[in-house]
CSV table of C-alpha atoms in Angstrom, one decimal:
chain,number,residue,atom,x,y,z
A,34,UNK,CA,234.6,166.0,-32.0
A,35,UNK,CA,233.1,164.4,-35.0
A,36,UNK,CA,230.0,163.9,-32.8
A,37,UNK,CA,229.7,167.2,-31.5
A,38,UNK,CA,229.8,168.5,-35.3
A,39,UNK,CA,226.9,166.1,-36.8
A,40,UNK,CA,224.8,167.7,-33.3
A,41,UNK,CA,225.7,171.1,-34.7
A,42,UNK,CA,224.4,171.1,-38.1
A,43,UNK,CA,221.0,169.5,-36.3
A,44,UNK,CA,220.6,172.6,-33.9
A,45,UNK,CA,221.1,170.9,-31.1
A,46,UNK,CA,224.0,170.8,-28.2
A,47,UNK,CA,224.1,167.4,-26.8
A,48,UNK,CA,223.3,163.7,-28.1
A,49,UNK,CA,221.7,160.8,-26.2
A,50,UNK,CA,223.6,157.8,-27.1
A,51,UNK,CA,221.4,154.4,-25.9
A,52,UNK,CA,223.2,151.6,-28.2
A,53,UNK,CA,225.9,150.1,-26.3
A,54,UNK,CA,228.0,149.2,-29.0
A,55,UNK,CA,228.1,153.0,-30.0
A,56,UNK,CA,229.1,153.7,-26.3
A,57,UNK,CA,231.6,151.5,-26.7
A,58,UNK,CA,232.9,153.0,-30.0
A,59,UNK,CA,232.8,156.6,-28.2
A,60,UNK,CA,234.3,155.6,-24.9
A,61,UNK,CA,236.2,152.1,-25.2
A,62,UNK,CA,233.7,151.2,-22.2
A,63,UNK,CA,232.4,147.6,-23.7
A,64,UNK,CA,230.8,146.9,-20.4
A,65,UNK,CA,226.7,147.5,-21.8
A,66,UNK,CA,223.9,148.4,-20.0
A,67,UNK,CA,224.8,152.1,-20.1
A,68,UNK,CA,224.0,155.0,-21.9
A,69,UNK,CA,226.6,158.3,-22.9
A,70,UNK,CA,225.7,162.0,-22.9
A,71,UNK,CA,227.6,164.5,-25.2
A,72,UNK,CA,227.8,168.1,-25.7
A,73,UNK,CA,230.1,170.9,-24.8
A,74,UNK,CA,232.9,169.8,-22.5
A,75,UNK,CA,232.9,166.4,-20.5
A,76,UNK,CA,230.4,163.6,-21.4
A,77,UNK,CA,228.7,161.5,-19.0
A,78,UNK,CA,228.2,157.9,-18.5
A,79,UNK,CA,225.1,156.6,-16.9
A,80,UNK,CA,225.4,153.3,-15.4
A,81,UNK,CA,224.4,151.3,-12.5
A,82,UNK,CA,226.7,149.7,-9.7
A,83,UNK,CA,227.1,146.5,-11.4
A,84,UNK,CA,229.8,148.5,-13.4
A,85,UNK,CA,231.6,150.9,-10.7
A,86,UNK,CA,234.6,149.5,-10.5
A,87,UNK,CA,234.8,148.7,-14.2
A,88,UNK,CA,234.1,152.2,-14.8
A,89,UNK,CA,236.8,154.0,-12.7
A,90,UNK,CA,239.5,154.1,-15.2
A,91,UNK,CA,237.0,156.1,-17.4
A,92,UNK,CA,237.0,158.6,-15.1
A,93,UNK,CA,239.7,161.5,-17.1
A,94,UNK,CA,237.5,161.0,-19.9
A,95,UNK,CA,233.9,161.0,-19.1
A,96,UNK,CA,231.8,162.0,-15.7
A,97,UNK,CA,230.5,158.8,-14.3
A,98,UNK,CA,227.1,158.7,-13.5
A,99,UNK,CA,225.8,155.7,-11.0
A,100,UNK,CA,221.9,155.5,-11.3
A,101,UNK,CA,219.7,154.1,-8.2
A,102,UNK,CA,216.6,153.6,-10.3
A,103,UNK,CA,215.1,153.5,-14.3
A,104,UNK,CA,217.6,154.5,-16.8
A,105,UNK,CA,215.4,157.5,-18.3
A,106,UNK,CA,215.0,159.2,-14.3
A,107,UNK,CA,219.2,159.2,-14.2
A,108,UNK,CA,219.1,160.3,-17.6
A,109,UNK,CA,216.7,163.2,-16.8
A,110,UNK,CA,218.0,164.1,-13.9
A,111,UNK,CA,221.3,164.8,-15.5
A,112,UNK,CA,219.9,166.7,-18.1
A,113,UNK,CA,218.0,168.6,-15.6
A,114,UNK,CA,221.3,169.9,-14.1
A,115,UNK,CA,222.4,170.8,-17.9
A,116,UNK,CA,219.3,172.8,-18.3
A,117,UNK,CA,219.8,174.3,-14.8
A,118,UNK,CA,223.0,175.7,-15.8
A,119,UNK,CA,222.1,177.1,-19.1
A,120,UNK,CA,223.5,174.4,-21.3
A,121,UNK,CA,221.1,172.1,-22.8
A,122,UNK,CA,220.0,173.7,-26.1
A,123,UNK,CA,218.4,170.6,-27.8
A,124,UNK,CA,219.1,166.8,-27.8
A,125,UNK,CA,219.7,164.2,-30.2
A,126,UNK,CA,217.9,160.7,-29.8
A,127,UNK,CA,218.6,157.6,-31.4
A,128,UNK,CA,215.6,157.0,-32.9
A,129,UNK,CA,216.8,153.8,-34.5
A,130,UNK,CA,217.8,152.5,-31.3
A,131,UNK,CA,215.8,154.1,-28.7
A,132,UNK,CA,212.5,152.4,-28.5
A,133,UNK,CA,209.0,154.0,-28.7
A,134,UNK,CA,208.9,153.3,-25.2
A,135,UNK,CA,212.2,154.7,-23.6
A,136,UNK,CA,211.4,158.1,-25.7
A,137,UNK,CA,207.8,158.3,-24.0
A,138,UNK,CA,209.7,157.6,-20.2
A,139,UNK,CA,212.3,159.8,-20.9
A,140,UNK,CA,210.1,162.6,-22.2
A,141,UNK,CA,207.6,162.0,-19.2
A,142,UNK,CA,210.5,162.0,-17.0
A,143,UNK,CA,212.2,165.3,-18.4
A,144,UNK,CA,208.5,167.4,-18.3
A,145,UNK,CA,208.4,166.9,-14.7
A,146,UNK,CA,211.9,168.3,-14.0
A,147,UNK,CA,210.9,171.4,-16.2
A,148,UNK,CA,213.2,170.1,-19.0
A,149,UNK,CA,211.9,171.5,-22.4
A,150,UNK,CA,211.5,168.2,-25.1
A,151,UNK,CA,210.1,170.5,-27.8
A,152,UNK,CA,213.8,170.2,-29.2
A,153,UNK,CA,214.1,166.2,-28.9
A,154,UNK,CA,215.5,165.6,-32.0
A,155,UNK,CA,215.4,161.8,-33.1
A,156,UNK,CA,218.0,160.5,-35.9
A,157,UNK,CA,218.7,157.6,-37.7
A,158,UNK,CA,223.0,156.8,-37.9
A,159,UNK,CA,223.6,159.6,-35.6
A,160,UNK,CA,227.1,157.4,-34.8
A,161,UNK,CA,226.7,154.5,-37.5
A,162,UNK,CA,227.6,157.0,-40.0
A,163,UNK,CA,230.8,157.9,-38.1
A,164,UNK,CA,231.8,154.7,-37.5
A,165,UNK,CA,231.9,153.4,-41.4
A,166,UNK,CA,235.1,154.5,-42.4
A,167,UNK,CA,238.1,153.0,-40.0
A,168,UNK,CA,240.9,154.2,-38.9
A,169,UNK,CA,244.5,152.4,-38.9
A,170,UNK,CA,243.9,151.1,-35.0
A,171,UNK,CA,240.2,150.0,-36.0
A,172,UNK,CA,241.6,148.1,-38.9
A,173,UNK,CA,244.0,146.3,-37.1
A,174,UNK,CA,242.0,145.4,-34.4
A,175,UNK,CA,239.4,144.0,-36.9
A,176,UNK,CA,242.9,142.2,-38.9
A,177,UNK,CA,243.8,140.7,-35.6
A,178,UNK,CA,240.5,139.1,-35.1
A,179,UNK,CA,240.7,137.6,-38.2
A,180,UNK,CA,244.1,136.3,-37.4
A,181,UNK,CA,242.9,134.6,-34.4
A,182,UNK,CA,240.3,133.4,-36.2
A,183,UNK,CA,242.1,132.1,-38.8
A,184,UNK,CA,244.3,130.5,-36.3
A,185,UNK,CA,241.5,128.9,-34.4
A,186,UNK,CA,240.1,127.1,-37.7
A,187,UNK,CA,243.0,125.4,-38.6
A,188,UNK,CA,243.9,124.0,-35.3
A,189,UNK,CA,239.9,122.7,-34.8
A,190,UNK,CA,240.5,121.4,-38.1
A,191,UNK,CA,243.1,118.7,-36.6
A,192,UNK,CA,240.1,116.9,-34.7
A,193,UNK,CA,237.5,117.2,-37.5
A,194,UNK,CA,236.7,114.0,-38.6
A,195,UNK,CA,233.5,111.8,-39.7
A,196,UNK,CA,230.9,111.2,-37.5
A,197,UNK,CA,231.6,114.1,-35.8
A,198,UNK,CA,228.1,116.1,-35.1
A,199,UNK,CA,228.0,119.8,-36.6
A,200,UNK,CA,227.5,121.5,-33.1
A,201,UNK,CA,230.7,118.9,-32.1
A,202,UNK,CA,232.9,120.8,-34.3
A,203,UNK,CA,230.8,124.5,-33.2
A,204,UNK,CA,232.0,123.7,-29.7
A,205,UNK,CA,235.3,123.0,-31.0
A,206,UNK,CA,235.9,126.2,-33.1
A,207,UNK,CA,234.8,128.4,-30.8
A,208,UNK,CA,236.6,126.8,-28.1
A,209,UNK,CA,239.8,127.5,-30.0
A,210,UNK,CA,238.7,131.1,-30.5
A,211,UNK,CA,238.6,131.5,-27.1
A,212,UNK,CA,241.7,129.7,-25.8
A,213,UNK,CA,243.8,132.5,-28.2
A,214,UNK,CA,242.0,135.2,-26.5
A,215,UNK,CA,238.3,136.1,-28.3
A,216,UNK,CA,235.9,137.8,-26.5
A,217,UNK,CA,233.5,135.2,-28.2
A,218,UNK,CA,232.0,134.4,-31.4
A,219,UNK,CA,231.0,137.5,-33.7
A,220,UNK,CA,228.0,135.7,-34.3
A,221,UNK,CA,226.0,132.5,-33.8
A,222,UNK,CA,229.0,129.4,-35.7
A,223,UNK,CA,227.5,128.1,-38.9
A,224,UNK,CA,228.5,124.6,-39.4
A,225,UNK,CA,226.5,123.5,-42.0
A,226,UNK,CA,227.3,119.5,-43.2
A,227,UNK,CA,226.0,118.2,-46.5
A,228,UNK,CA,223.0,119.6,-47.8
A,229,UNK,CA,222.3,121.5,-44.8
A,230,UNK,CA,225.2,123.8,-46.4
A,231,UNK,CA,222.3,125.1,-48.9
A,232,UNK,CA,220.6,127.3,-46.0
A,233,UNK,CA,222.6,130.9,-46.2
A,234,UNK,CA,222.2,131.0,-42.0
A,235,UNK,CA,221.9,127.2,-41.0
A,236,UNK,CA,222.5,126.7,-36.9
A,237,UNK,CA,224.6,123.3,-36.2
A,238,UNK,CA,222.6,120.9,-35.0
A,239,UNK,CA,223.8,117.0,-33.8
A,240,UNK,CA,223.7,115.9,-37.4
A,241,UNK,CA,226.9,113.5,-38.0
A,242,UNK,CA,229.4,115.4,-40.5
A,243,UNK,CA,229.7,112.4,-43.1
A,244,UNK,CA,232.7,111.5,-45.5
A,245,UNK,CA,232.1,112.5,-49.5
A,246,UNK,CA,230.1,115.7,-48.5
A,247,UNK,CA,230.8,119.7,-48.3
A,248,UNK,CA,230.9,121.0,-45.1
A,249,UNK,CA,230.2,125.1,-44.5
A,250,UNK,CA,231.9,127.1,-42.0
A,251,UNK,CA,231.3,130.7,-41.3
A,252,UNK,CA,232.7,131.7,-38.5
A,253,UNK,CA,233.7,134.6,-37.1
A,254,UNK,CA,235.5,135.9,-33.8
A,255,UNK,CA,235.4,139.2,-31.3
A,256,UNK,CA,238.2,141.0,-30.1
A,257,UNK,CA,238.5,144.2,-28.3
A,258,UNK,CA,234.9,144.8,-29.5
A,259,UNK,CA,235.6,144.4,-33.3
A,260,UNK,CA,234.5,141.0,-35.5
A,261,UNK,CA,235.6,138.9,-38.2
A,262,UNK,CA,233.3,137.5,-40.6
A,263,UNK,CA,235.0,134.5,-42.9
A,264,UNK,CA,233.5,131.3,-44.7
A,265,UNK,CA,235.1,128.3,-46.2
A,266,UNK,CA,234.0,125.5,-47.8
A,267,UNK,CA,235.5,122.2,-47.6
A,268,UNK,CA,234.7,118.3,-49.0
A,269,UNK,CA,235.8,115.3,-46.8
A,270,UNK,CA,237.3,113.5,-49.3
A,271,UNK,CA,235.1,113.4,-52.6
A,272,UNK,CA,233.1,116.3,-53.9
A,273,UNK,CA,229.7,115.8,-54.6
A,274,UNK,CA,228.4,116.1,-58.0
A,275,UNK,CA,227.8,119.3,-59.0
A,276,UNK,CA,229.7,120.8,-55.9
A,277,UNK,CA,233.4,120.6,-57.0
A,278,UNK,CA,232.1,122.8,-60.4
A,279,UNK,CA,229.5,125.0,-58.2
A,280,UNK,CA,233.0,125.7,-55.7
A,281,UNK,CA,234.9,126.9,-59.1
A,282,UNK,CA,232.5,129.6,-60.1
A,283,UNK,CA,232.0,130.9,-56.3
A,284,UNK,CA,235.7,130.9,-56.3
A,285,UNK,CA,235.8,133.0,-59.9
A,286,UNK,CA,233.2,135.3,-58.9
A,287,UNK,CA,234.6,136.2,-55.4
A,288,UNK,CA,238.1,136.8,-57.1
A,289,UNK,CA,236.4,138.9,-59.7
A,290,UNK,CA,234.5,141.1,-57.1
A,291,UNK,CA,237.5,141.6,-54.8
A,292,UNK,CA,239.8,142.9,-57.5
A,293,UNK,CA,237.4,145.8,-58.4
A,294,UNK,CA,237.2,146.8,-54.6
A,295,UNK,CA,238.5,150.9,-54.8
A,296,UNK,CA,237.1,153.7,-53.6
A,297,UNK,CA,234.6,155.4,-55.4
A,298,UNK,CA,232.7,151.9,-56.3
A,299,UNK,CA,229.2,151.2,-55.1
A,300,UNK,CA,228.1,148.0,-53.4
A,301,UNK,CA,225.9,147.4,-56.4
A,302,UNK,CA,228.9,147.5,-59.2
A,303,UNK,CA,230.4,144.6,-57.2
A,304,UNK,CA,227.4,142.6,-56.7
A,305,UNK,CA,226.6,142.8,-60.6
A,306,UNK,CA,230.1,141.9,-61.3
A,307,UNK,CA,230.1,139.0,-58.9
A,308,UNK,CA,226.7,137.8,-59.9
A,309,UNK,CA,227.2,138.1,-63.8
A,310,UNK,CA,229.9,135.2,-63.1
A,311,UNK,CA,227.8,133.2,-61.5
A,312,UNK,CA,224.4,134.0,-63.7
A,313,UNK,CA,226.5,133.5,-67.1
A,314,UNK,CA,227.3,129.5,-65.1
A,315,UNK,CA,223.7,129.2,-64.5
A,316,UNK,CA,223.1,129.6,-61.5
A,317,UNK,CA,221.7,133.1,-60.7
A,318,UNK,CA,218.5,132.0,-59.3
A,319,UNK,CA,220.9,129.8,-56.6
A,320,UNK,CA,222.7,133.5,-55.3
A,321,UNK,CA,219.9,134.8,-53.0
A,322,UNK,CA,221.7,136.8,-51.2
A,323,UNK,CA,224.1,140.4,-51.0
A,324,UNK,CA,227.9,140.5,-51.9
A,325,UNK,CA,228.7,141.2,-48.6
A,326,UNK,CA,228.8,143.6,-46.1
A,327,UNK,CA,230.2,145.9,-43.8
A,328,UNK,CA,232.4,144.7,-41.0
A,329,UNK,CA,233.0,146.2,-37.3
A,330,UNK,CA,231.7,146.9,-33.8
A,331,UNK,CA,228.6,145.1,-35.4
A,332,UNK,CA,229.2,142.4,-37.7
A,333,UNK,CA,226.6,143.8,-40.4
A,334,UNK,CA,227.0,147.2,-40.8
A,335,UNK,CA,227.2,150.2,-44.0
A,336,UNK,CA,228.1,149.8,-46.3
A,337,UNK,CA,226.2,147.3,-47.3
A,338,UNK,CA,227.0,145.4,-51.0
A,339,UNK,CA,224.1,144.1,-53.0
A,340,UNK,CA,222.2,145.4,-55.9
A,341,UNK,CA,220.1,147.9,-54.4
A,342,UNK,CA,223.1,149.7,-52.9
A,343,UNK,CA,223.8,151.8,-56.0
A,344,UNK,CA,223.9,155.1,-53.2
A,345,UNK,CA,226.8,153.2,-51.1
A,346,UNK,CA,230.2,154.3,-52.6
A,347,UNK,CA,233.6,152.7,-51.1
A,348,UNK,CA,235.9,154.8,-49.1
A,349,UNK,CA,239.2,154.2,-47.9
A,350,UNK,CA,238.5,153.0,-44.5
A,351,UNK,CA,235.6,150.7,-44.7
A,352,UNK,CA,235.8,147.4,-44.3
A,353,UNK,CA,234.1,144.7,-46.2
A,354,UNK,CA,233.2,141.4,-46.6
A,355,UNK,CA,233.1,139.9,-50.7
A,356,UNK,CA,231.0,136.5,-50.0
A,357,UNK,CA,229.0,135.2,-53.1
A,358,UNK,CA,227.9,131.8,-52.7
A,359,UNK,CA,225.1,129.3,-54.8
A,360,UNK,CA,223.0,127.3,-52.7
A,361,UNK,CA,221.6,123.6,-53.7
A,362,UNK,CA,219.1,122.7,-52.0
A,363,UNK,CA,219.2,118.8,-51.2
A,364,UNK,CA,222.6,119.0,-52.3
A,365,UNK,CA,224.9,121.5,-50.4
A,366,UNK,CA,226.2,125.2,-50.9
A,367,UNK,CA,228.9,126.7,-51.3
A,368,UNK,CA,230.2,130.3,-50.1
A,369,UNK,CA,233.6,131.8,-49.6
A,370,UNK,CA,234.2,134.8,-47.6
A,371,UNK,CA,237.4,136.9,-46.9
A,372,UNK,CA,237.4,140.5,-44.9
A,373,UNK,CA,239.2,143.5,-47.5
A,374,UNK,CA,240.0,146.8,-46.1
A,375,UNK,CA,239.4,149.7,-48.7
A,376,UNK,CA,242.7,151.5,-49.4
A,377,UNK,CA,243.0,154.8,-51.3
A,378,UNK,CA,244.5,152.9,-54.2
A,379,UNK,CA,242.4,149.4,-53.9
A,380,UNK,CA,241.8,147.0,-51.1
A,381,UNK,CA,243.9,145.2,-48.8
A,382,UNK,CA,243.1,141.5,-47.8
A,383,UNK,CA,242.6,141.3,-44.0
A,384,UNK,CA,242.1,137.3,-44.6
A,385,UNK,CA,245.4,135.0,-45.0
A,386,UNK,CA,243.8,132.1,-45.3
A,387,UNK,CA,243.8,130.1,-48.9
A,388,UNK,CA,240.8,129.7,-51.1
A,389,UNK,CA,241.9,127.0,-53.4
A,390,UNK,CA,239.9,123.8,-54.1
A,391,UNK,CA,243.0,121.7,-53.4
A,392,UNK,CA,242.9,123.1,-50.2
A,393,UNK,CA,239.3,122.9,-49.2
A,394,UNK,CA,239.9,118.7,-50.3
């Protein structure tokens, strides 16, 4: 409904939806490889064979569509029939997924059925935009992930030991994820030992994870199509000069930023109020990064929090990430990261896990 509104107000009667995870958000269908048709009554799916028998159980909801060649000639051909039957009065393209490529093919295709592309319209967040504020079952879906997650950590956390190589412990996180039922990883495991913690987006490598050194782990897991995003850092015994002060102020600043979440706040207000803590400690220069984030189908989505987001109000229904960190390099890093749900009176913590330096020890 909400889709057939924003195709509305652009003059136009149906919407070509080529990003997968938008499909999926649309349809529940997480299978890929297909794209969705909507206007006035039923949508379609277009898909190939690979997918028929996943598909049937769409079949109340959508009309399935199999193709037997390119994507853009099933595409056409159903919008042919539209046009046939009086319906198609404009269509919206995702112009910030649909490449330059598929837009020529499709347009080429649609000419030579007689299908007028004069009123192509392509937009940018035809769907993003819907999907930013979450409803109680997204929310929860995106709170269980984090709870398997969660789960996952500390039980890989039983065989972490020294010695042990950074993709080691990867293989053993994501194993764990998987065993309590992710689809997979969010994202690609950062396990970053030592002073390979002061790269924001290190991959593991087969570095040995050595006693008396931080250890970063951002790590994130996929369920029913929706993501957790979380970091911890922890010490294997002794903290590294300066790393036990540097994990104080990331602590103070992520605490500070998380208790101003409400709606109404921009990304940027939180950004300056974690940064200020961690510019007054002297180390400003050492947070290169955003606040955070938002957090759903797609692990980075709007809003986003950082200091040019002074547009990007909170609402109650996005979900965010508050994940300030300072970065050493030669030394290490540090960043903590929990997932907050925007309520209409503040935020609620979708992360259970504690963030205490006695802990991380």
């Amino acid at each position: 409904s909400a889709l057939r509104a924003a195709c509305r107000r652009l003059g136009v009667s149906h919407a070509l939806i080529s990003n997968p995870v938008d499909v999926g958000y649309l349809t529940g269908f997480l299978g890929g490889d297909s794209f969705l048709i909507v206007g006035p009554g039923k949508p379609t799916i277009v898909s190939d064979g690979r997918y028929r028998e996943e598909l049937e159980p769409f079949a109340p909801i959508a009309k399935v569509v199999m193709r037997d060649g390119s994507m853009t000639e099933a595409v056409a051909r159903v919008l042919a029939d539209l046009h046939e039957a009086g319906r198609l009065d404009g269509l919206a393209l995702q112009g910030d997924h649909f490449s330059l490529t598929d837009d020529a093919a499709l347009r080429a295709a649609c000419k030579a059925k007689r299908v007028p592309v004069r009123s192509f319209v392509p937009t940018t967040g035809l769907v993003l935009n819907l999907r930013r504020v979450k409803d109680e079952t997204e929310i929860r879906l995106i709170r269980d992930a984090v709870r398997l997650q969660e789960g996952a950590l500390l039980a890989a956390l039983e065989y972490l030991h020294p010695g042990m190589t950074e993709l080691e412990f990867c293989a053993e996180l994501e194993y764990q994820m998987k065993t309590r039922g992710a689809d997979g990883p969010a994202f690609g495991t950062i396990i970053a030992s030592g002073a390979n913690g002061s790269h924001p987006h290190y991959r593991p490598a087969p570095v040995k994870i050595r006693g008396n050194e931080t250890l970063l782990i951002d790590w994130g897991a996929r369920r029913a199509g929706y993501n957790g995003d979380m970091t911890r850092t922890f010490a294997l015994g002794r903290w590294p000069r300066p790393m036990r002060e540097v994990y104080g102020i990331v602590l103070e600043a992520h605490e500070a930023a998380a208790a101003a979440i409400k709606p109404g706040v921009t990304g940027a207000e939180l950004d300056s109020i974690a940064r200020k803590v961690i510019t007054d400690a002297g180390y400003g220069e050492q947070f290169a990064h955003g606040l955070g984030h938002g957090l759903g189908m797609d692990v980075h989505e709007s809003p986003r929090l950082g200091k040019f987001s002074q547009r990007e109000a909170l609402e109650a229904g996005h979900v965010v990430t508050i994940e300030p960190g300072i970065y050493l390099p030669g030394v290490g890093g540090v960043r903590i990261e929990d997932d907050y749900a925007v309520t209409a009176r503040g935020r609620k913590n979708l992360s259970s896990l504690p963030r205490d330096i006695e802990w991380a020890t």
